[in-house]
mmCIF file of C-alpha atoms in Angstrom:
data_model
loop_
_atom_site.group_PDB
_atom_site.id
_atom_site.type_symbol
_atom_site.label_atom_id
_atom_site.label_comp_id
_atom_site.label_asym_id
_atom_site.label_seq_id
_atom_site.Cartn_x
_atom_site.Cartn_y
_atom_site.Cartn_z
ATOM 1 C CA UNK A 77 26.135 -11.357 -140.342
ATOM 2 C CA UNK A 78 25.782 -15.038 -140.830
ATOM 3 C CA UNK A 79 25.908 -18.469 -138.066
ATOM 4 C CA UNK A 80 26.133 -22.176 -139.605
ATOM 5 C CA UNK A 81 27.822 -24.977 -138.022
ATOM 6 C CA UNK A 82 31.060 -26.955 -139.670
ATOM 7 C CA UNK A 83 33.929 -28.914 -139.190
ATOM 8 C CA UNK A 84 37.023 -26.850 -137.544
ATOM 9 C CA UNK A 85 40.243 -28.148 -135.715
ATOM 10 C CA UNK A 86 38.931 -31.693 -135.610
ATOM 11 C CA UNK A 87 35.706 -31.247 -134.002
ATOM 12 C CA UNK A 88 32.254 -31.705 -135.896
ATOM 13 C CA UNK A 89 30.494 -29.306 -134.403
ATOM 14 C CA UNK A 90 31.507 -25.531 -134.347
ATOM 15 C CA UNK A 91 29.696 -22.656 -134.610
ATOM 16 C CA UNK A 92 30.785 -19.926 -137.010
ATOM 17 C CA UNK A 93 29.486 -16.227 -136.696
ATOM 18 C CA UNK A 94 31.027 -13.725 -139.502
ATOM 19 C CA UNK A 95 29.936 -11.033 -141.368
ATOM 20 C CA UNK A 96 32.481 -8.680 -143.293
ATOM 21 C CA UNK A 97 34.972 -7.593 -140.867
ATOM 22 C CA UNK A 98 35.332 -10.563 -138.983
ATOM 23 C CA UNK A 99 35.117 -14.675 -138.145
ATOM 24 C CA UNK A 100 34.388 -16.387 -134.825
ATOM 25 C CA UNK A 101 34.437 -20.050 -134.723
ATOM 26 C CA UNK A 102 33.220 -21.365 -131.446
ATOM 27 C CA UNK A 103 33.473 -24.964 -129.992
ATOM 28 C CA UNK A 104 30.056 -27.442 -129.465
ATOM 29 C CA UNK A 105 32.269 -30.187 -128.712
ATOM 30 C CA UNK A 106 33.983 -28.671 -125.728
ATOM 31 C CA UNK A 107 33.887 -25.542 -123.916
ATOM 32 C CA UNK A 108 32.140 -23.364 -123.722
ATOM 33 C CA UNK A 109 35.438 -22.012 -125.519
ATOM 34 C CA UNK A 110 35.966 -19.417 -128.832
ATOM 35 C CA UNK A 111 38.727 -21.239 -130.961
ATOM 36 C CA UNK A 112 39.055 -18.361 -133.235
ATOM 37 C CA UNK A 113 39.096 -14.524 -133.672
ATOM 38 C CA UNK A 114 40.257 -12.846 -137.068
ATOM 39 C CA UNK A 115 39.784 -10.685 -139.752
ATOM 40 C CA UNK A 116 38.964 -11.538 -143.582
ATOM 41 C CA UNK A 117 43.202 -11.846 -144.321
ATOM 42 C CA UNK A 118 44.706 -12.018 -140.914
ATOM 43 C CA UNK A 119 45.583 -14.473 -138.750
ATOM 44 C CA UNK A 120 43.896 -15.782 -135.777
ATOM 45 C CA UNK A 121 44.546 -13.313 -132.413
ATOM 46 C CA UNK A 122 43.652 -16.742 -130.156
ATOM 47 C CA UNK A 123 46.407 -19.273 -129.628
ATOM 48 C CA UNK A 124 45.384 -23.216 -129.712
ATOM 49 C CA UNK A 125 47.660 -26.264 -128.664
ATOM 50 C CA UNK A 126 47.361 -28.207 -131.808
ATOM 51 C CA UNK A 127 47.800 -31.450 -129.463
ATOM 52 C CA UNK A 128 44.445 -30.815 -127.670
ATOM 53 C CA UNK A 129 42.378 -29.892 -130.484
ATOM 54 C CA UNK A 130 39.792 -32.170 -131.434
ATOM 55 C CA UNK A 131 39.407 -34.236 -128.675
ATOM 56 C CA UNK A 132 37.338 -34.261 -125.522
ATOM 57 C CA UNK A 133 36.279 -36.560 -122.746
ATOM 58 C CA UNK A 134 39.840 -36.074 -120.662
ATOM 59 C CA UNK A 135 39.178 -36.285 -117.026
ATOM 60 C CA UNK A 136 41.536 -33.164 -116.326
ATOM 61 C CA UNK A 137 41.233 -29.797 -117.489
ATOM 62 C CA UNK A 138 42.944 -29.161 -120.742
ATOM 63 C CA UNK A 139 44.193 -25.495 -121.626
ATOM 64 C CA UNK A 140 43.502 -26.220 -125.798
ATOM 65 C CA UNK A 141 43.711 -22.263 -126.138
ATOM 66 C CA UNK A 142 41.219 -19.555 -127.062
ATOM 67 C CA UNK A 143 38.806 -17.856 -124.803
ATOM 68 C CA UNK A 144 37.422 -19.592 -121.936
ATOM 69 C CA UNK A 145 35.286 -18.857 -119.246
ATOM 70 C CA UNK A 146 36.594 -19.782 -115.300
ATOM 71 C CA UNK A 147 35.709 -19.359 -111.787
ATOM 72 C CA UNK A 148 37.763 -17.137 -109.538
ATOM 73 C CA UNK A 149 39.661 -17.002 -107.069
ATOM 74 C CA UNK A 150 42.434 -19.627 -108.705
ATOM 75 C CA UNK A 151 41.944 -23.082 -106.731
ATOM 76 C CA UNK A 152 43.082 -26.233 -107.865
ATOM 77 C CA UNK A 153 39.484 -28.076 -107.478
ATOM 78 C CA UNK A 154 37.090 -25.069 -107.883
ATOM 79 C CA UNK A 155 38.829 -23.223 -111.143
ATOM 80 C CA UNK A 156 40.254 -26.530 -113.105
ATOM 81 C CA UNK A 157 36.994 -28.481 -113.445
ATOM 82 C CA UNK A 158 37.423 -29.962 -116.535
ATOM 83 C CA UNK A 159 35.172 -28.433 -119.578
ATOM 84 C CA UNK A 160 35.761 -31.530 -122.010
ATOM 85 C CA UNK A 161 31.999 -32.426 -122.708
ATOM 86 C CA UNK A 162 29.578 -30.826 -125.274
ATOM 87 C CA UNK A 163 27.841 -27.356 -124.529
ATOM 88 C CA UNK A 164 23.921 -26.553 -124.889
ATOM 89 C CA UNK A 165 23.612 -23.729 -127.069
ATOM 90 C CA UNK A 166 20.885 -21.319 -128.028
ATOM 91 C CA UNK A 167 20.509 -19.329 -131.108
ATOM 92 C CA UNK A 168 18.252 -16.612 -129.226
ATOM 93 C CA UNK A 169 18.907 -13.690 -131.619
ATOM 94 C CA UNK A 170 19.724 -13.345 -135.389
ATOM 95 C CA UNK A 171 23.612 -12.546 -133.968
ATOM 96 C CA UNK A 172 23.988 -14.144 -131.088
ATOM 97 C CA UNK A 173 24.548 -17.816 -129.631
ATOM 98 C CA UNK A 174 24.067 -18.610 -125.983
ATOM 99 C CA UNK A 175 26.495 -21.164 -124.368
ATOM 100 C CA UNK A 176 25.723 -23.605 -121.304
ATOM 101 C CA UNK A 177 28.055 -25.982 -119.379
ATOM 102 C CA UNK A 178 25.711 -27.537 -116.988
ATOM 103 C CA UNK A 179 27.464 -27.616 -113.232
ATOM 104 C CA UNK A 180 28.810 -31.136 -112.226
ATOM 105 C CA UNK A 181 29.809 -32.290 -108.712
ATOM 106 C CA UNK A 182 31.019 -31.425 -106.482
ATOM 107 C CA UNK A 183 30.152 -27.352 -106.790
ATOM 108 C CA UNK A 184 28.094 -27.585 -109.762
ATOM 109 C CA UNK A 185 28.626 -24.202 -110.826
ATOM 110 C CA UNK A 186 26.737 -23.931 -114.691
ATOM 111 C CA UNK A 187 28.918 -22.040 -116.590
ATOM 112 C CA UNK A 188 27.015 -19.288 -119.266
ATOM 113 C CA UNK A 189 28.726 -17.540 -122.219
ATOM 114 C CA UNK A 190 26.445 -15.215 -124.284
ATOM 115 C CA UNK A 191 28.496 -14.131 -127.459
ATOM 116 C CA UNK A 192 27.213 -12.209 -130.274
ATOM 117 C CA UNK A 193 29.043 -10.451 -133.481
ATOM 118 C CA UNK A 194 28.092 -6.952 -134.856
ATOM 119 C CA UNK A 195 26.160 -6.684 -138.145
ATOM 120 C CA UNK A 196 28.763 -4.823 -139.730
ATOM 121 C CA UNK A 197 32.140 -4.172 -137.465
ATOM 122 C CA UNK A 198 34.637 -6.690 -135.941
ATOM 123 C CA UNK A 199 32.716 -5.902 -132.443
ATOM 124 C CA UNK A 200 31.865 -8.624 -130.331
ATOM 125 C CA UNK A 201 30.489 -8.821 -126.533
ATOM 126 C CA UNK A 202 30.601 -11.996 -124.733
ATOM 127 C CA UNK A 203 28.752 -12.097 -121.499
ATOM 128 C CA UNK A 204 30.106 -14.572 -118.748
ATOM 129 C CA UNK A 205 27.537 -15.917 -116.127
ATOM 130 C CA UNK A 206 28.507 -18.575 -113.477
ATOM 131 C CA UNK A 207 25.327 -19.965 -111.529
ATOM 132 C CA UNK A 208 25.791 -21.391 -108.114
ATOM 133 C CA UNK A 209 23.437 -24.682 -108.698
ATOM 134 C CA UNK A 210 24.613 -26.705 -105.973
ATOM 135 C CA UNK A 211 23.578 -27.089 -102.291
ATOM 136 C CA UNK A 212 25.643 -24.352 -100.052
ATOM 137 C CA UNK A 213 26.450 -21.037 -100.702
ATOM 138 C CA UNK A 214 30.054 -20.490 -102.640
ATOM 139 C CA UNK A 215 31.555 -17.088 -102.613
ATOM 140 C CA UNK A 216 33.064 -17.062 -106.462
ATOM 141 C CA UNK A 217 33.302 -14.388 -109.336
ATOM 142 C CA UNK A 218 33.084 -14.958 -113.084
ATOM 143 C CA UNK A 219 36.419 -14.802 -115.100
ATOM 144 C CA UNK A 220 37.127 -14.530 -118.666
ATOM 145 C CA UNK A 221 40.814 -15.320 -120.075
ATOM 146 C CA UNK A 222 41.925 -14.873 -123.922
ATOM 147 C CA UNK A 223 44.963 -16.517 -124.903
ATOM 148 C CA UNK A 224 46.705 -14.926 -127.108
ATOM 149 C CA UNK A 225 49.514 -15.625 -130.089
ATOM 150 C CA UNK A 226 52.445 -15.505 -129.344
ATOM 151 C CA UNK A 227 55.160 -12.623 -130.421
ATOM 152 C CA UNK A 228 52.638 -9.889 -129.409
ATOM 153 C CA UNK A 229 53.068 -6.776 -127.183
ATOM 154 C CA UNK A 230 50.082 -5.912 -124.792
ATOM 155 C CA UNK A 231 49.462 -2.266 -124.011
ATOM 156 C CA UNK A 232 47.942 -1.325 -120.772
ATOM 157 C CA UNK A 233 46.932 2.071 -120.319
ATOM 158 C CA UNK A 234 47.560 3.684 -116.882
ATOM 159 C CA UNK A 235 45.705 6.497 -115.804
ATOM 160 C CA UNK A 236 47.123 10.338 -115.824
ATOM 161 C CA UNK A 237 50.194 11.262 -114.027
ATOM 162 C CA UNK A 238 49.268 13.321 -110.941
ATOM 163 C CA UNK A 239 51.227 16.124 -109.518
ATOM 164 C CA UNK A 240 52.701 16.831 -106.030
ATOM 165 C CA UNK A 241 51.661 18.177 -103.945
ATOM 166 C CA UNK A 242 48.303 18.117 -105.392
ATOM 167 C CA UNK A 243 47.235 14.764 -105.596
ATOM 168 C CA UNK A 244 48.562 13.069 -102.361
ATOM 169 C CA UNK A 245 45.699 10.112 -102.540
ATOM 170 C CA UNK A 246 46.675 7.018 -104.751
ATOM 171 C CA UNK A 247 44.988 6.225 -108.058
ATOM 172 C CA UNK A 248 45.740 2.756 -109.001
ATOM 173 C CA UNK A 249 46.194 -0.495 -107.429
ATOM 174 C CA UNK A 250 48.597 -3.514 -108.863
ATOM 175 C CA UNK A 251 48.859 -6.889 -107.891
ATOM 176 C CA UNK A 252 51.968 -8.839 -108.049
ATOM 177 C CA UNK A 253 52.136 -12.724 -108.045
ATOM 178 C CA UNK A 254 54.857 -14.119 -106.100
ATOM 179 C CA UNK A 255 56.681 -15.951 -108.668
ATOM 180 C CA UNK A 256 57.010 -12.304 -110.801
ATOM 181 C CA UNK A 257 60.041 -10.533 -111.633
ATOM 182 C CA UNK A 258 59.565 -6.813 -112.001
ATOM 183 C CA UNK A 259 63.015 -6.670 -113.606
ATOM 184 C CA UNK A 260 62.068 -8.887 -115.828
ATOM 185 C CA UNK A 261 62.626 -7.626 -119.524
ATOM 186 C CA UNK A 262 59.585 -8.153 -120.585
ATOM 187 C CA UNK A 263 57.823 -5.716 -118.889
ATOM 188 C CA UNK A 264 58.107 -1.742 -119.245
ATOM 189 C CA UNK A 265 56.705 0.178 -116.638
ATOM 190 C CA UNK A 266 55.682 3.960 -118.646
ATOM 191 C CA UNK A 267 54.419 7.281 -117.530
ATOM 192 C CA UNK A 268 51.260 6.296 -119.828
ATOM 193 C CA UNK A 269 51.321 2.842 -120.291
ATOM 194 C CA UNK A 270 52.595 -0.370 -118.945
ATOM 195 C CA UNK A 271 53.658 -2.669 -121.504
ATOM 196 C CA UNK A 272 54.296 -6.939 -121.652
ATOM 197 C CA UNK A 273 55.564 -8.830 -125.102
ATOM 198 C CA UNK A 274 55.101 -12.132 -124.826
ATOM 199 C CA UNK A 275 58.651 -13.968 -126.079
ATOM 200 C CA UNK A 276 59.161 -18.096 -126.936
ATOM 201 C CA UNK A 277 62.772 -17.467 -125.310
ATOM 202 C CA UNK A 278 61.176 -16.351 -122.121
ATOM 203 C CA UNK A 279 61.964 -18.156 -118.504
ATOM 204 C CA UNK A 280 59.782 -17.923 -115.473
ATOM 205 C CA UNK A 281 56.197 -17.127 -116.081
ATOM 206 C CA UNK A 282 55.110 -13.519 -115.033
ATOM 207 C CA UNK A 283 51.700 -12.475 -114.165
ATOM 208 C CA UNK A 284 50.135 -8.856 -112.072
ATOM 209 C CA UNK A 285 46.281 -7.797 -111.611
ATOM 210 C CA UNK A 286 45.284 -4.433 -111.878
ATOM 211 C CA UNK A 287 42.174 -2.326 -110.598
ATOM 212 C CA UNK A 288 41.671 -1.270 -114.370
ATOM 213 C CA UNK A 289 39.498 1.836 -114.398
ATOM 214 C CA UNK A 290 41.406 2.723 -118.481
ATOM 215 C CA UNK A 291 38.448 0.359 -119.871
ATOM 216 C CA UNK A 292 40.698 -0.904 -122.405
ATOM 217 C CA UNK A 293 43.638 -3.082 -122.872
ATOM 218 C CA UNK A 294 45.195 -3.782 -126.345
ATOM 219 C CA UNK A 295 47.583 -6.453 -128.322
ATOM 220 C CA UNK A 296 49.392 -5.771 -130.772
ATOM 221 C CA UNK A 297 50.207 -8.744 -133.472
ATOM 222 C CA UNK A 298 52.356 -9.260 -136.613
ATOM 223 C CA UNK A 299 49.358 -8.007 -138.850
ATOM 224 C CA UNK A 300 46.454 -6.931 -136.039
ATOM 225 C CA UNK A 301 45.411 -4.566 -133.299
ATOM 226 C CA UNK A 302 43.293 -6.306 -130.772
ATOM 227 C CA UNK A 303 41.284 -4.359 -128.331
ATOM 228 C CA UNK A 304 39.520 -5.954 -125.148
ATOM 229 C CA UNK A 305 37.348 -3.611 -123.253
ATOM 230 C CA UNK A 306 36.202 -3.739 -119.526
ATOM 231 C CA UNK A 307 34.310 -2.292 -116.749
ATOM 232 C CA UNK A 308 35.408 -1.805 -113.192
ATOM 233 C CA UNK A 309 32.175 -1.199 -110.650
ATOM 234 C CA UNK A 310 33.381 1.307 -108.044
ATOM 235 C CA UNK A 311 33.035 -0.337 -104.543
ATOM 236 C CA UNK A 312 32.549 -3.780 -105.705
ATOM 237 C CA UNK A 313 34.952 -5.973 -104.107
ATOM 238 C CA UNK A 314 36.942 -7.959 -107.080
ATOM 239 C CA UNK A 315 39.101 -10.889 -106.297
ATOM 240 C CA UNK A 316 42.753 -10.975 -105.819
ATOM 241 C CA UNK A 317 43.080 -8.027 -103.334
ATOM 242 C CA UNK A 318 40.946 -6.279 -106.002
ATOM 243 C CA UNK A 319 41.569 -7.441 -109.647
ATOM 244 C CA UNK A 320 39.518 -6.785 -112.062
ATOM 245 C CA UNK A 321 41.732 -7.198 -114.852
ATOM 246 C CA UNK A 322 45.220 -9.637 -115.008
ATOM 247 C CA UNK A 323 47.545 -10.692 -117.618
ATOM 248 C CA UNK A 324 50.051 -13.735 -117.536
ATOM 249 C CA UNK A 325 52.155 -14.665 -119.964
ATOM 250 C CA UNK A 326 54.952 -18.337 -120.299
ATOM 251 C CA UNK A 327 57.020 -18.867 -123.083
ATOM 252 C CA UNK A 328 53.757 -20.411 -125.311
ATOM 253 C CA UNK A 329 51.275 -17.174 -124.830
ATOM 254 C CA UNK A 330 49.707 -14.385 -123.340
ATOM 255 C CA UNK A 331 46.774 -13.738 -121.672
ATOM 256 C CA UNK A 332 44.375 -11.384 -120.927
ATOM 257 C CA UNK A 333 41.610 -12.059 -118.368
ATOM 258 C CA UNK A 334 38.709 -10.109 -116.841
ATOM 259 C CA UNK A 335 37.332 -10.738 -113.369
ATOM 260 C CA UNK A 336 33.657 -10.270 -112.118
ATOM 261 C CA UNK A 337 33.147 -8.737 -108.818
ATOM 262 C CA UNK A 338 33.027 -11.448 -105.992
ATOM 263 C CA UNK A 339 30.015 -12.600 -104.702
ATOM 264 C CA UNK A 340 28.699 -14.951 -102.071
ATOM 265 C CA UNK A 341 26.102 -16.974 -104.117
ATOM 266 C CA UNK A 342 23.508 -18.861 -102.688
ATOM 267 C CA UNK A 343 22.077 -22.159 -103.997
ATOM 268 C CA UNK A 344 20.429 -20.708 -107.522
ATOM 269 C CA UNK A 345 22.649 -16.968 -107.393
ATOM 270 C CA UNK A 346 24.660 -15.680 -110.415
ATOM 271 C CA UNK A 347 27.402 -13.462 -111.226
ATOM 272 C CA UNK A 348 28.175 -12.094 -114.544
ATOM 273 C CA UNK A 349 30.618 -9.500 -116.382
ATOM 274 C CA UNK A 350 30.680 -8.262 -119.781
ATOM 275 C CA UNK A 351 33.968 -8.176 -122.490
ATOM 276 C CA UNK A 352 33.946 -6.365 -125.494
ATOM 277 C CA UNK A 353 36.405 -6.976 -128.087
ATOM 278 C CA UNK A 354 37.454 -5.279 -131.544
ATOM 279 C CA UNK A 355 39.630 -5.708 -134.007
ATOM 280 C CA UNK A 356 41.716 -4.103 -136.473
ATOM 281 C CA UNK A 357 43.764 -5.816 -139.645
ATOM 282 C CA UNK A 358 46.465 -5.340 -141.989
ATOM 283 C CA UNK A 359 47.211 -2.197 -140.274
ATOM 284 C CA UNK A 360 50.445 -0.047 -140.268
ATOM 285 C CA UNK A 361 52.873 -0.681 -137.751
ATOM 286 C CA UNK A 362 53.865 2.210 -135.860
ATOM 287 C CA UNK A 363 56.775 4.182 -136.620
ATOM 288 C CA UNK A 364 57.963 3.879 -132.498
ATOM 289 C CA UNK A 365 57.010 2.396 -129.690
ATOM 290 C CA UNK A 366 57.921 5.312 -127.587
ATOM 291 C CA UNK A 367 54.712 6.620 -125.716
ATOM 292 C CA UNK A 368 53.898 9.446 -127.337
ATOM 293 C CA UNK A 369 54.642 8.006 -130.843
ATOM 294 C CA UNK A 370 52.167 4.765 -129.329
ATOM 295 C CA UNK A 371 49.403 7.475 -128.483
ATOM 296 C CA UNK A 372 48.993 8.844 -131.462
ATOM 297 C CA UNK A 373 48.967 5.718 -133.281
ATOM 298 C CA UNK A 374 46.425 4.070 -131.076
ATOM 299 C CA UNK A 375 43.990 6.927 -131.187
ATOM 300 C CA UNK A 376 42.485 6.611 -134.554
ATOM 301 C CA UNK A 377 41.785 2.758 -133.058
ATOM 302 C CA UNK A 378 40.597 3.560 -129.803
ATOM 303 C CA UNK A 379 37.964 6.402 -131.199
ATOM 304 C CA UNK A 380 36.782 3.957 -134.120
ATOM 305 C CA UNK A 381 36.132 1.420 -130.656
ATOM 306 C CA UNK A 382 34.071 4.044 -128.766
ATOM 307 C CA UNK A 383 36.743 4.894 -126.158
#
C-alpha cells in the first residue's frame, strides 16, 4: 500500500492511497472530501460535478460529489457551512491519513476524518469526528454521506420476517421524509430487502432513514459491487426520530449516509462513528434480481467482507 500526493480534478494537492485492489484519491484543497473510490479497471463508485471540481474559496457550500463528512440534524446554518478551504492532514500511520477542517464561526465545530486503506484488500475505514470548539454546548451527531454514480441499484437488507402470533413486538423502524413517495417506482419494498435505483429520468427527490441493525448496505454499478458497513449502538439516541442510516437519491445521484448517535457536546466534546467500505470489480451480474436469486449472489461478497 502506497500514499503520494498529485494533481487530480484540477486541484494540486490530493492525496492518493492504493495498493492492489484499490485507489483513493482524497482532496487537500477542499474538504475534508474522498473524490475517488475504484478498483484497478473499474470506474469510480463516487459521483463528482465536473463544474465544481477544482475550485475552492466559494462562500456557500458546494456539493462537488464524493464522500463528505456533515453535522446532523439537517439545518440550513449548522449542516451547510461551507468546506471550500484547505484541510490539515496527518500521515500518522504507514496506511492512514488524518483529515482536519478547523471549526469557523459561528459554531466552530472542527471537522475530523481518519481514513486508511488495507495492505492488501479494497477495505477501507474512515472515522468521522466532529469537535464542539466553540463557546456553548451544541447537541449535534457526526454524519457521513457517499454520493454515488448514477444508474446504480442500492440493496438494503431488512431483518428476518417474523411470524404471528409469535413475534407481536416490532423489529425495525423507518423514517419517511415528507416530500417521499412510497409509490414511487423506484423503490421496492421486499420480504428480505428493500431496494432504490437511482434513474436520470427521475422526478421528485426521495429520501427514508432507517434504524439499520443489517450492518451492511450495498450498490450495485455497471461493473462493481460496493459495500458500506455500519454499526447501530443499542439505546443510543440517533437523530431523525432514530436514524442511523439514510439514503436520498435526485435525478444526478444516490446517496448513502451514516449518522452518529446524538450528543449534547460541551465546549471541547466529540462525537465520532466509524464506516467501512469494500469493494468488488468486474464482477458477474446476477442472473435475477429476484430475492432469492440476489441472496445467493451477494453471499460470496458479503462473507469475503466479514459479514
Amino acid at each position: 500500500m502506497h500514499i503520494k500526493q498529485l494533481q487530480h480534478a484540477g486541484w494540486e494537492r490530493n492525496l492518493q492511497l492504493i495498493n492492489d485492489k484499490a485507489e483513493l484519491i482524497i482532496s487537500l484543497d477542499v474538504g475534508p472530501r474522498i473524490l475517488s473510490y475504484k478498483t484497478p479497471r473499474t470506474e469510480n463508485v463516487l459521483k463528482t460535478y465536473p463544474e465544481q471540481l477544482g475550485k475552492g474559496g466559494e462562500n456557500e457550500w458546494m456539493i462537488r460529489g464524493g464522500h463528505r463528512l456533515w453535522v446532523a440534524p439537517e439545518d440550513e446554518a449548522l449542516t451547510y457551512v461551507p468546506d471550500n478551504t484547505p484541510v490539515n492532514y496527518d500521515l500518522g500511520a504507514p496506511n492512514e491519513v488524518k483529515l482536519i477542517n478547523t471549526g469557523v464561526d459561528p459554531w466552530k465545530i472542527k471537522k475530523e476524518m481518519t481514513v486508511s486503506l488495507a495492505e492488501n484488500t479494497s477495505q477501507v475505514t474512515i472515522n468521522h469526528r466532529i469537535t464542539n470548539e466553540g463557546a456553548a454546548p451544541i447537541e449535534a451527531a457526526s454524519w457521513g454521506l457517499s454520493v454515488m454514480i448514477p444508474g446504480g441499484l442500492e440493496i438494503i437488507p431488512l431483518p428476518p420476517l417474523g411470524v404471528h402470533p409469535r413475534d407481536l413486538l416490532p423489529n425495525r423502524l423507518m423514517i419517511i421524509w415528507p416530500y417521499t413517495n412510497l409509490t414511487d417506482p423506484r423503490w421496492r419494498f421486499g420480504e428480505s430487502f428493500i431496494t432504490l435505483r437511482q434513474t436520470a429520468n427521475a422526478g421528485q427527490p426521495t429520501k427514508l432513514g432507517l434504524a439499520h441493525k443489517q450492518k451492511w448496505i450495498g450498490y450495485l454499478t455497471r461493473d462493481s459491487l460496493f459495500i458500506k458497513t455500519i454499526d447501530y449502538q443499542e439505546g443510543a439516541t440517533y437523530p431523525d426520530h432514530g436514524c442511523n442510516f439514510e439514503t436520498f437519491t435526485n435525478q444526478d445521484m444516490l446517496e448513502i449516509e451514516s449518522l452518529s448517535p446524538l450528543k449534547k457536546l460541551v465546549p471541547g466534546e466529540s462525537v465520532s462513528h466509524t464506516e467501512h467500505w469494500h469493494l468488488f470489480g468486474e464482477i458477474p451480474e446476477p442472473h435475477s434480481l429476484q430475492e432469492p436469486e440476489l441472496a445467493a449472489w451477494l453471499a460470496p461478497f458479503l462473507k469475503e467482507a466479514g459479514l
